[in-house]
Short mmCIF file of C-alpha atoms and ligand atoms in Angstrom, two decimals:
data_model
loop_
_atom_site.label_atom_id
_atom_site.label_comp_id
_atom_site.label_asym_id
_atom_site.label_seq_id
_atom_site.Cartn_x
_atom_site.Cartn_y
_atom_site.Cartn_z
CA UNK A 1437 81.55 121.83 30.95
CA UNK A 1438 82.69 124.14 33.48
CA UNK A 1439 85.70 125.98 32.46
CA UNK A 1440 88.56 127.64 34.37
CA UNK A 1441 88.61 131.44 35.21
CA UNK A 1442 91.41 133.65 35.57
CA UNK A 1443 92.02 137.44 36.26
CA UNK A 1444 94.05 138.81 33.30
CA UNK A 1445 93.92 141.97 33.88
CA UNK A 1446 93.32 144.94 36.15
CA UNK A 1447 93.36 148.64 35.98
CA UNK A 1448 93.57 151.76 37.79
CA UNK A 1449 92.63 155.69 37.48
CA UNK A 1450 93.27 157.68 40.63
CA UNK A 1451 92.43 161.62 40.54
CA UNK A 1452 94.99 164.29 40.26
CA UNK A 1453 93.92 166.10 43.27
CA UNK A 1454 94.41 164.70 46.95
CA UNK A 1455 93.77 165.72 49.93
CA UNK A 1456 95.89 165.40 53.63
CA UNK A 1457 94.55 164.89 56.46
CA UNK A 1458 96.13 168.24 58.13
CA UNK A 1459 94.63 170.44 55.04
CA UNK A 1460 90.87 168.49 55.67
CA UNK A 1461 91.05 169.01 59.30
CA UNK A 1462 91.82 172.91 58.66
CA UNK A 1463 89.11 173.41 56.67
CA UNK A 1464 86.59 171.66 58.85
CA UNK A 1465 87.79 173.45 62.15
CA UNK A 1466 87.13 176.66 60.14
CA UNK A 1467 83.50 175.43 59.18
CA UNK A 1468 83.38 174.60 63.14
CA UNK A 1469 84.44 177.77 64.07
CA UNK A 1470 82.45 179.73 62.11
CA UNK A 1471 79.55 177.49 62.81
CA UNK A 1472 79.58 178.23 66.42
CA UNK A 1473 80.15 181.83 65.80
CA UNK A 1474 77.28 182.06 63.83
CA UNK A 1475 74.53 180.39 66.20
CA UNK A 1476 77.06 181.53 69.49
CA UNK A 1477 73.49 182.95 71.68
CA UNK A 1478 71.61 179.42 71.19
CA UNK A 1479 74.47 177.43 72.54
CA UNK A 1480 75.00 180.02 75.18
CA UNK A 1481 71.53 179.31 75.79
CA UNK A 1482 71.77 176.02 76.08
CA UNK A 1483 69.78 175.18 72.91
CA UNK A 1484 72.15 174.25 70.64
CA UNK A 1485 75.04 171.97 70.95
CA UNK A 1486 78.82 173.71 69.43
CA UNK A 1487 80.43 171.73 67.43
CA UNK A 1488 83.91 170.45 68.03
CA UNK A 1489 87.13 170.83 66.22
CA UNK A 1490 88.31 167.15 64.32
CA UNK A 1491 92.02 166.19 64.54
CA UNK A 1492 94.44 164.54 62.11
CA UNK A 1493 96.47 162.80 64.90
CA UNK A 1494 93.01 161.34 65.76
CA UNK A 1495 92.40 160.46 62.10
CA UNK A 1496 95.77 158.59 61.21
CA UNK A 1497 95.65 156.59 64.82
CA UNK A 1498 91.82 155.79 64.46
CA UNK A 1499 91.94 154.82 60.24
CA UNK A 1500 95.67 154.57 59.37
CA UNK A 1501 94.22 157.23 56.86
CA UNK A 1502 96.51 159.94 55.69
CA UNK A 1503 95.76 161.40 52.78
CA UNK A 1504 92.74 160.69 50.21
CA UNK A 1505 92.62 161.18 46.18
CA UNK A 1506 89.05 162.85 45.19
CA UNK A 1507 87.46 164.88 42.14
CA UNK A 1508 87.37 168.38 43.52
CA UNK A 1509 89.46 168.88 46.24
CA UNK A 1510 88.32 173.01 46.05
CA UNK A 1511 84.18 172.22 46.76
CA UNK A 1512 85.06 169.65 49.49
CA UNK A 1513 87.86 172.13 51.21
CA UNK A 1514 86.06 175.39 50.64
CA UNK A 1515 84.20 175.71 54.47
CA UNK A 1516 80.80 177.02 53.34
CA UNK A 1517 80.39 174.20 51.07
CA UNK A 1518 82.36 171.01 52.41
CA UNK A 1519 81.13 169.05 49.15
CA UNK A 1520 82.66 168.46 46.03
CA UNK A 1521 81.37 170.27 42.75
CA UNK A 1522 80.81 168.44 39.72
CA UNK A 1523 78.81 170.37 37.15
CA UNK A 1524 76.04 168.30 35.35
CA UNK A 1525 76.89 167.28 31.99
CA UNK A 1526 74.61 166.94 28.89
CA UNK A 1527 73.02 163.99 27.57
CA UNK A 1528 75.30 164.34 24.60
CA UNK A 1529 78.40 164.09 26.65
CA UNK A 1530 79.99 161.13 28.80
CA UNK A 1531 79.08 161.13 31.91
CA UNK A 1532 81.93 161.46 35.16
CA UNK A 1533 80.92 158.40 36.14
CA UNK A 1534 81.45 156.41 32.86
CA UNK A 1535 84.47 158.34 32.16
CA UNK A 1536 86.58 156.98 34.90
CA UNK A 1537 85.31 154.23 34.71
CA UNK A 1538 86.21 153.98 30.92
CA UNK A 1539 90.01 154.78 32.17
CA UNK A 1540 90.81 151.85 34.31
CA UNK A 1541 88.85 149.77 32.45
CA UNK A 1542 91.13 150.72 29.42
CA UNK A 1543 94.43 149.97 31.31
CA UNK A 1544 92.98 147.09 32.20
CA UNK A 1545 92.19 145.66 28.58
CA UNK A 1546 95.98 146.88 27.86
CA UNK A 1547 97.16 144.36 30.75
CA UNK A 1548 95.09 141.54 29.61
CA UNK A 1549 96.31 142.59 25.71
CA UNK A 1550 92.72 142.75 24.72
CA UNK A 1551 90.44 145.21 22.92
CA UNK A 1552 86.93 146.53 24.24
CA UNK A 1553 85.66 144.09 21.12
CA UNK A 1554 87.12 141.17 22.83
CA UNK A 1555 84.62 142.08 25.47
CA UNK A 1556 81.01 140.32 25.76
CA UNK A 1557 80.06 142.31 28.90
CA UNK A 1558 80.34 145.16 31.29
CA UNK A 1559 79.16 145.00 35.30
CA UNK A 1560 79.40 148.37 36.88
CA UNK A 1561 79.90 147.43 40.55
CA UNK A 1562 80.16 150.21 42.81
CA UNK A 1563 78.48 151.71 46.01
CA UNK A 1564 77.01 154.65 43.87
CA UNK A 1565 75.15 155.05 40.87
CA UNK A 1566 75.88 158.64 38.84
CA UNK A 1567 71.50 157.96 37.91
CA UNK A 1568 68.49 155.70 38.05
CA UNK A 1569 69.16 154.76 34.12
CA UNK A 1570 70.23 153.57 31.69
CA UNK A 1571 72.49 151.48 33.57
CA UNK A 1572 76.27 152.90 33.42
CA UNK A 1573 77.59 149.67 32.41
CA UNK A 1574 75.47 150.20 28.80
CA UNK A 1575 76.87 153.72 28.86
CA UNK A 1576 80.58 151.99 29.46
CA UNK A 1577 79.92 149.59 27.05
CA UNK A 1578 79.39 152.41 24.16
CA UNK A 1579 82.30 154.36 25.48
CA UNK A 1580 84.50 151.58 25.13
CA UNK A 1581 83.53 150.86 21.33
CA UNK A 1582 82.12 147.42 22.16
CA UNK A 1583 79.88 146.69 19.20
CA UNK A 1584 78.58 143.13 21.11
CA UNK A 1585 77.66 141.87 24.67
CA UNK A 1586 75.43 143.54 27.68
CA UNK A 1587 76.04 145.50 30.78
CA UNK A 1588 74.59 145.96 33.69
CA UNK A 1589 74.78 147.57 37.13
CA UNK A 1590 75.15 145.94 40.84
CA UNK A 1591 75.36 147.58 44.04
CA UNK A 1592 76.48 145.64 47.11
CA UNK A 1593 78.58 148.74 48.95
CA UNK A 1594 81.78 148.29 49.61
CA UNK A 1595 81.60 144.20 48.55
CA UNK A 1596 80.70 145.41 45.19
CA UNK A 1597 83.96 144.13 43.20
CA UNK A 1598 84.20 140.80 45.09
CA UNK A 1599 80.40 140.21 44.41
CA UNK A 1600 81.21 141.64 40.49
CA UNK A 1601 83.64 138.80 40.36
CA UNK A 1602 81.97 135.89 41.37
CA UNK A 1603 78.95 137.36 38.74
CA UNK A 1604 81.73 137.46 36.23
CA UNK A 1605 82.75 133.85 36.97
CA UNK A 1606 79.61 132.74 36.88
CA UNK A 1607 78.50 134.44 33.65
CA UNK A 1608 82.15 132.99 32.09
CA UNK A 1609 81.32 128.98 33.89
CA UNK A 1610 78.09 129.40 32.93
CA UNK A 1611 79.06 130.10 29.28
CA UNK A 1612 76.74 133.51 28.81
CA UNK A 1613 79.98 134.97 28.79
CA UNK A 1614 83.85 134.29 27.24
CA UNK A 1615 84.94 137.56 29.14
CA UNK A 1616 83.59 140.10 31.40
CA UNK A 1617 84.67 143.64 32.17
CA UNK A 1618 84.05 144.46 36.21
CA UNK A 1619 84.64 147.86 36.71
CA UNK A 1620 84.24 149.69 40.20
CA UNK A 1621 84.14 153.65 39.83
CA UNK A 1622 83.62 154.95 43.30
CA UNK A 1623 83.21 159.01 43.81
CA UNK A 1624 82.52 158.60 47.67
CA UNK A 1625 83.07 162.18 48.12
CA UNK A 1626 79.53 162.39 46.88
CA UNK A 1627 77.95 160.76 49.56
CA UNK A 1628 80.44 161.54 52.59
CA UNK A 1629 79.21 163.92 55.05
CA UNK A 1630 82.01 166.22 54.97
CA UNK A 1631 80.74 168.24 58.02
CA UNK A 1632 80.25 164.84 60.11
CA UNK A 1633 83.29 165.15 62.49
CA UNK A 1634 82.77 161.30 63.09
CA UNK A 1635 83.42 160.16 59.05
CA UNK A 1636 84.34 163.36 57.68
CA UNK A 1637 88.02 162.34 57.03
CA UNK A 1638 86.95 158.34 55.88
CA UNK A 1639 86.30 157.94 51.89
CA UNK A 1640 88.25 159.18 48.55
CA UNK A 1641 87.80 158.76 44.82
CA UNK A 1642 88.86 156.03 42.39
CA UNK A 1643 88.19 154.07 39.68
CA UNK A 1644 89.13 150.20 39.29
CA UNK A 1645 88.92 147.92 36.61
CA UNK A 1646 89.05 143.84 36.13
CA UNK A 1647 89.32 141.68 32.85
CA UNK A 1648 87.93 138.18 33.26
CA UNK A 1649 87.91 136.03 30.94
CA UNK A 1650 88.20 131.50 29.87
CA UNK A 1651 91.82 130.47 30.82
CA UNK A 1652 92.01 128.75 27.90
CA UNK A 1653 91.93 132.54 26.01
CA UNK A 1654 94.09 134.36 28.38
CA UNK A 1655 97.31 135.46 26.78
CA UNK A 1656 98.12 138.00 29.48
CA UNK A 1657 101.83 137.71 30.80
CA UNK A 1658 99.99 137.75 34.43
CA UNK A 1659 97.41 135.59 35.12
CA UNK A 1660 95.41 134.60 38.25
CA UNK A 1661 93.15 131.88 38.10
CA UNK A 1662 90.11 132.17 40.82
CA UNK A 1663 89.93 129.04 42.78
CA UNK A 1664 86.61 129.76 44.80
CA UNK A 1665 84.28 132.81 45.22
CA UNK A 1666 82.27 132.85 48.29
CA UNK A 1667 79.46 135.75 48.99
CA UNK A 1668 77.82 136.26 52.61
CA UNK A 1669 74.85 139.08 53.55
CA UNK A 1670 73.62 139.71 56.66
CA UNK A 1671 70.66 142.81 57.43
CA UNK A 1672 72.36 145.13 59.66
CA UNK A 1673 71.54 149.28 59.72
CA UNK A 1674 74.73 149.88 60.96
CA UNK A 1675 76.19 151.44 57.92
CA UNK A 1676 73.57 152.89 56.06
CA UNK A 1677 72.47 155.47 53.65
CA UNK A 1678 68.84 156.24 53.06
CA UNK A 1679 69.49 158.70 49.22
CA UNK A 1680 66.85 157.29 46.84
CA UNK A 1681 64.33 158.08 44.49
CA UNK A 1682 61.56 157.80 46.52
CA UNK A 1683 62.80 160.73 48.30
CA UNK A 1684 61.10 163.21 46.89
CA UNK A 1685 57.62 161.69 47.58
CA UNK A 1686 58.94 162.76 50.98
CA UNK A 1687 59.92 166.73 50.83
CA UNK A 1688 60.33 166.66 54.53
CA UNK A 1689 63.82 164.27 54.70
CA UNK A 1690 65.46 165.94 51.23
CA UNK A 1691 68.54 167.06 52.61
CA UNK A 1692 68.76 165.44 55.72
CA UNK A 1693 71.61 163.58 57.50
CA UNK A 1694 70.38 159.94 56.97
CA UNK A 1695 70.62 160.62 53.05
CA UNK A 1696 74.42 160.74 53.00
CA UNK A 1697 76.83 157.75 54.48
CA UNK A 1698 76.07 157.25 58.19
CA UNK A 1699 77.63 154.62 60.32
CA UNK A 1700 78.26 153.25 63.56
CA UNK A 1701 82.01 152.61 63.32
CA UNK A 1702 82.44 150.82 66.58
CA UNK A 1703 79.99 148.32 66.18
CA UNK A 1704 80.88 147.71 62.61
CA UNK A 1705 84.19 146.64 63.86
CA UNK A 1706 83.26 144.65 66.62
CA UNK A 1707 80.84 142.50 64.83
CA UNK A 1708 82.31 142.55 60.92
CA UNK A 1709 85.77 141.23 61.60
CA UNK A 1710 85.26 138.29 63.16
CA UNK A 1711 82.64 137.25 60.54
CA UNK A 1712 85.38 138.10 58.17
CA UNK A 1713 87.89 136.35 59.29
CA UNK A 1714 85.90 133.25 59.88
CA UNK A 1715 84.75 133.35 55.95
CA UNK A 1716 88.28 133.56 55.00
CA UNK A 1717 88.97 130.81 57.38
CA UNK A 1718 86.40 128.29 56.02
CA UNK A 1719 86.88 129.48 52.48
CA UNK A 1720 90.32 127.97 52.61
CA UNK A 1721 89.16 125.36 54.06
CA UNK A 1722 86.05 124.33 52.13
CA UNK A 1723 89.00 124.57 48.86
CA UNK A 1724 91.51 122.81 50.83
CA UNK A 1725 94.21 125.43 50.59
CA UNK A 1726 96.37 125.53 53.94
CA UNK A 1727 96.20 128.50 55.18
CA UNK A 1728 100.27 128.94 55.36
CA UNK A 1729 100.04 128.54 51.23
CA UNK A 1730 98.51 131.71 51.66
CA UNK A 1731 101.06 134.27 50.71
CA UNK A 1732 98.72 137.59 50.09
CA UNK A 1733 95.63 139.04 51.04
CA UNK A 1734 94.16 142.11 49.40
CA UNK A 1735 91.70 143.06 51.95
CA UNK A 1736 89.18 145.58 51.55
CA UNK A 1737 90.62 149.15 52.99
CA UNK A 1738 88.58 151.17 55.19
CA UNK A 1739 90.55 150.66 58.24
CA UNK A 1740 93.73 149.64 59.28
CA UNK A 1741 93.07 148.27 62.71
CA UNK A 1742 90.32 145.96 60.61
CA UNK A 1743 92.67 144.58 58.65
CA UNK A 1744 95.02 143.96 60.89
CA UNK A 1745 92.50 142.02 63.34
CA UNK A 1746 91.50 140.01 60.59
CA UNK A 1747 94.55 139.34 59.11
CA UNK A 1748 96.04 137.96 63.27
CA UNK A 1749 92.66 136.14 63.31
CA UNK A 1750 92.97 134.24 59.68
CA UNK A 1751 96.90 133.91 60.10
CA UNK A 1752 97.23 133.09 64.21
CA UNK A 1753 99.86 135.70 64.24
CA UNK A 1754 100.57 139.57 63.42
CA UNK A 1755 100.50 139.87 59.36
CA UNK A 1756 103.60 141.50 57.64
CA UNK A 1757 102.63 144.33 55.40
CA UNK A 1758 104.11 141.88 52.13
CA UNK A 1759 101.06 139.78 53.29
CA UNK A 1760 98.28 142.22 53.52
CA UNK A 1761 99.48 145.22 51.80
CA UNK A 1762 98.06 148.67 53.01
CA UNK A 1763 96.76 151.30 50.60
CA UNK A 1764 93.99 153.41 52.22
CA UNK A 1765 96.87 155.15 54.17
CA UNK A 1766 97.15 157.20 50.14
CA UNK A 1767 93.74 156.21 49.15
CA UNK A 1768 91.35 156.45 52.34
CA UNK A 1769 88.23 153.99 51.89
CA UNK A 1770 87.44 153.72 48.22
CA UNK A 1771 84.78 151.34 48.96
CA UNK A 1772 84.42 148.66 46.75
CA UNK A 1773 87.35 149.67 44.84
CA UNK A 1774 89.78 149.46 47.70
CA UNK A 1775 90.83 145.39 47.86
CA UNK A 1776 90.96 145.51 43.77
CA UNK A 1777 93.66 148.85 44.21
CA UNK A 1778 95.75 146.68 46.97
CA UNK A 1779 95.68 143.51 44.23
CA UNK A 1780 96.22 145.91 41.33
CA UNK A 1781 99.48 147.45 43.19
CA UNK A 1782 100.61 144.69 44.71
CA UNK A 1783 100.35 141.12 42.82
CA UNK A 1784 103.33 141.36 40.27
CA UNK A 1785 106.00 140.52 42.67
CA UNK A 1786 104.35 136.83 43.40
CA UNK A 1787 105.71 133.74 41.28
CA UNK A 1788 103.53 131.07 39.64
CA UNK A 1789 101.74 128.72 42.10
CA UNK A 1790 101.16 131.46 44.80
CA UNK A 1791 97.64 131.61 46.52
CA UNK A 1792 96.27 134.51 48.32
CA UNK A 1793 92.60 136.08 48.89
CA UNK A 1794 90.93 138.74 48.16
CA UNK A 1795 88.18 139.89 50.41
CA UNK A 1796 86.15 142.97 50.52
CA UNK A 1797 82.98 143.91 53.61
CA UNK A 1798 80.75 146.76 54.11
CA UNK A 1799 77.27 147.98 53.85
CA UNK A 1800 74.83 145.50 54.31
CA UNK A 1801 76.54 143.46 56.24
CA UNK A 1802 77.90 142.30 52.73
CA UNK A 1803 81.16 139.74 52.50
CA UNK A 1804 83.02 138.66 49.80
CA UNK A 1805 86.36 136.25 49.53
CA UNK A 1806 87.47 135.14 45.79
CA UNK A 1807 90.96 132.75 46.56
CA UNK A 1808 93.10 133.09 43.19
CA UNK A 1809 96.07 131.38 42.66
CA UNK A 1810 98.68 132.78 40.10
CA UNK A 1811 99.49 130.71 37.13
CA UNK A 1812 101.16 132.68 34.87
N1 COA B 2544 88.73 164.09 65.55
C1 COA B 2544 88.95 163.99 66.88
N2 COA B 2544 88.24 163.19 67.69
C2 COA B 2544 87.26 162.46 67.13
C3 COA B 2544 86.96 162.52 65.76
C4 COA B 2544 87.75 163.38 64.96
N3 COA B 2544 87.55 163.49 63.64
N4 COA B 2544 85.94 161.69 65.50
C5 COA B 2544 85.59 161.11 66.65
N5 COA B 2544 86.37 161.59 67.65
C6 COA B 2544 86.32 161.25 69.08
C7 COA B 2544 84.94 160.81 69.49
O1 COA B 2544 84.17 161.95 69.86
C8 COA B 2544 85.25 159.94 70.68
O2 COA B 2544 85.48 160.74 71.84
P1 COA B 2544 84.99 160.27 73.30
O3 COA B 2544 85.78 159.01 73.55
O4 COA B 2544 85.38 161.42 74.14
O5 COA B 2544 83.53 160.02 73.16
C9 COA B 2544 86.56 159.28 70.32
O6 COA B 2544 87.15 160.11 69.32
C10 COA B 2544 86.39 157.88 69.77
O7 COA B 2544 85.38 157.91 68.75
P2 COA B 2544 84.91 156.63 67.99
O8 COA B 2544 83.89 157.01 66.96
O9 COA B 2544 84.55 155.58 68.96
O10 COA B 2544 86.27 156.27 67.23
P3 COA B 2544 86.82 154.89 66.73
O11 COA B 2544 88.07 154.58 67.42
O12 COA B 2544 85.76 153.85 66.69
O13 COA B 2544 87.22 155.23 65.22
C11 COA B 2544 86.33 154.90 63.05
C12 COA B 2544 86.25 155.70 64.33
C13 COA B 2544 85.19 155.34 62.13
C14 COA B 2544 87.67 155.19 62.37
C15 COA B 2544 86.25 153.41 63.32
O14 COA B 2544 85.17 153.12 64.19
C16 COA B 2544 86.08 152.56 62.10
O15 COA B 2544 86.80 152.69 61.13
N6 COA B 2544 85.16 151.59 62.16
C17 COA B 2544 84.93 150.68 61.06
C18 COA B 2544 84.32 151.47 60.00
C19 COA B 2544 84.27 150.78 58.70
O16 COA B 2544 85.16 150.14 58.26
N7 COA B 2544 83.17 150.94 58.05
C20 COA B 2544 83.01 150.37 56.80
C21 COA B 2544 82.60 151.44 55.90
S1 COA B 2544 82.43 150.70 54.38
#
């Protein structure tokens, strides 16, 4: 028997300190200007290039990003640093990773009126994991008091919570699991190139949380049954980041550019969205929900031009912001985290019997649509 699968709960954690775009665009002029002080006789020599100032009028227009949320605002902001600091912790201590991840994943379980015990597993889905092992998920799984169950890891970028979904769905159809935990906690500002003029004002930090579980268990007050999950990849290297273990076998690259997030923005737009929208599109279809039943859609936010292509494309007309809400104007691109934060803010207004997608894209090329329809 195949059962019936609902969201029934979701949670978020987002970091005291923030960032604007005019305070990040001061502190990386500075880190120009004393950059091309410092090395001033090779580019008068011709054999070095200066660096140029960044802009936040640029920024807003380009993104639709105006602020961002991360861990350590004074690493990322101070200019001869430009990276966040995060002291190591001991083994005997819970790691940053786990513990934000731990806090939306307990507002969560409070939305769904569960307990961690309720729980029979954990997926950590995210674009970044804290180590090589044990997997985070185990480590969430203890620091939720779950005495039961399994957790493991996935990584699929910035489609890492859609993907995280459909494995939840699965594992709940399936029967290996009544409920499932999917928690996404993203510290991009560890892997952003915060001297990289071209992405230096793109990600933030946040941590997301979703409770899955049999609709025939779900007491919740707010419940949204998932109608379809559909998962596309596709090899590109146009968003790519080559950190890794094997790095060190390598001394020669440690440190260098291509082991931090790299992209080529333009051509991820140009040849993303329309494979987007055209998911979305067929999704619907293949369920046989009209598109105009569509009332919402909690699209992954890393740019706002993106989503409002898509949305034009999926709708045949200009999208209101009621039907594709915008939060990486506060958040910036939380990767995977970012179309779970738009559904987490922006879902209790909806009656009973309204459908609406959530889709997230990224790294890989990776895709992911779930359609939900709220029931309760
Ligand atoms: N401040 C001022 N000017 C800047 C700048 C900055 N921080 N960064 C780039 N520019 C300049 C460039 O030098 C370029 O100048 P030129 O025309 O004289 O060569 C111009 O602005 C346009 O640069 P470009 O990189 O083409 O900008 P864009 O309009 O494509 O916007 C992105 C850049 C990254 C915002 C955009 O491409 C994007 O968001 N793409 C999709 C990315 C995405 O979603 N990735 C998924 C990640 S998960």
């Amino acid at each position: 028997m195949t059962h019936s699968v609902v969201i029934s709960g979701t949670g978020l954690w987002t970091p005291e300190q923030s960032i604007t775009n005019d305070e990040l665009v001061a502190s990386f002029n500075e880190y120009v200007d004393r950059y091309n002080r410092r090395h001033a006789a090779a580019i008068e020599a011709g054999e070095m290039d200066a660096l140029t100032h960044s802009n936040s009028a640029f920024i807003e227009k380009a993104s639709g990003i105006k602020q961002r949320f991360v861990l350590d605002k004074e690493g990322i902001l101070d200019p001869d640093r430009l990276c966040p600091t995060i002291p190591e912790r001991g083994d005997d201590e819970i790691s940053v990773q786990a513990e934000i991840a731990v806090k939306a994943a307990r507002q969560a379980l409070d939305n769904a009126g569960l307990t961690a015990d309720d729980l029979d597993a954990v997926l950590v889905a995210c674009s970044n994991m804290q180590r090589a092992y044990p997997a985070m998920a185990v480590e969430v799984q203890a620091a939720l008091g779950m005495n039961h169950g399994w957790g493991y890891d996935m990584n699929v970028a910035c489609s890492s919570a859609t993907f995280g979904i459909q494995t939840g769905v699965d594992a709940i159809r399936n029967g290996s699991a009544r409920r499932v935990l999917m928690v996404n906690p993203e510290i991009c500002s560890g892997h952003l190139a915060w001297e990289d003029r071209d992405c230096h004002f793109i990600f933030g930090d946040v941590s997301t949380a979703v409770i899955l579980e049999r609709a025939e268990d779900a007491t919740s007050a707010n419940q949204w049954e998932v109608l379809g999950t559909r998962l596309q990849t596709k090899f590109s290297n146009n968003i790519r980041n080559n950190f890794g273990f094997l790095n060190r076998a390598a001394p020669d690259g440690v440190g260098a550019r291509d082991k931090l997030f790299r992209q080529e923005g333009r051509r991820v737009f140009k040849e993303v969205c329309p494979m987007v929208a055209e998911q979305i599109t067929s999704h619907l279809g293949d369920l046989e929900v009209p598109v105009e039943q569509v009332k919402r859609m909690w699209l992954h936010q890393a740019n706002l031009n993106m989503n409002e292509f898509i949305a034009r494309r999926v709708l045949g007309r200009e999208a209101s912001r009621e039907e594709a809400p915008v939060i990486l104007d506060d958040y910036a691109n939380t990767s995977s985290a970012g179309s779970i934060i738009a559904f987490h803010k922006h879902n209790a207004d909806l009656p009973a019997g309204t459908k609406g997608v959530i889709c997230s894209f990224g790294a890989g090329y990776s895709i992911g649509s779930v359609v939900v329809d709220r029931v309760k």
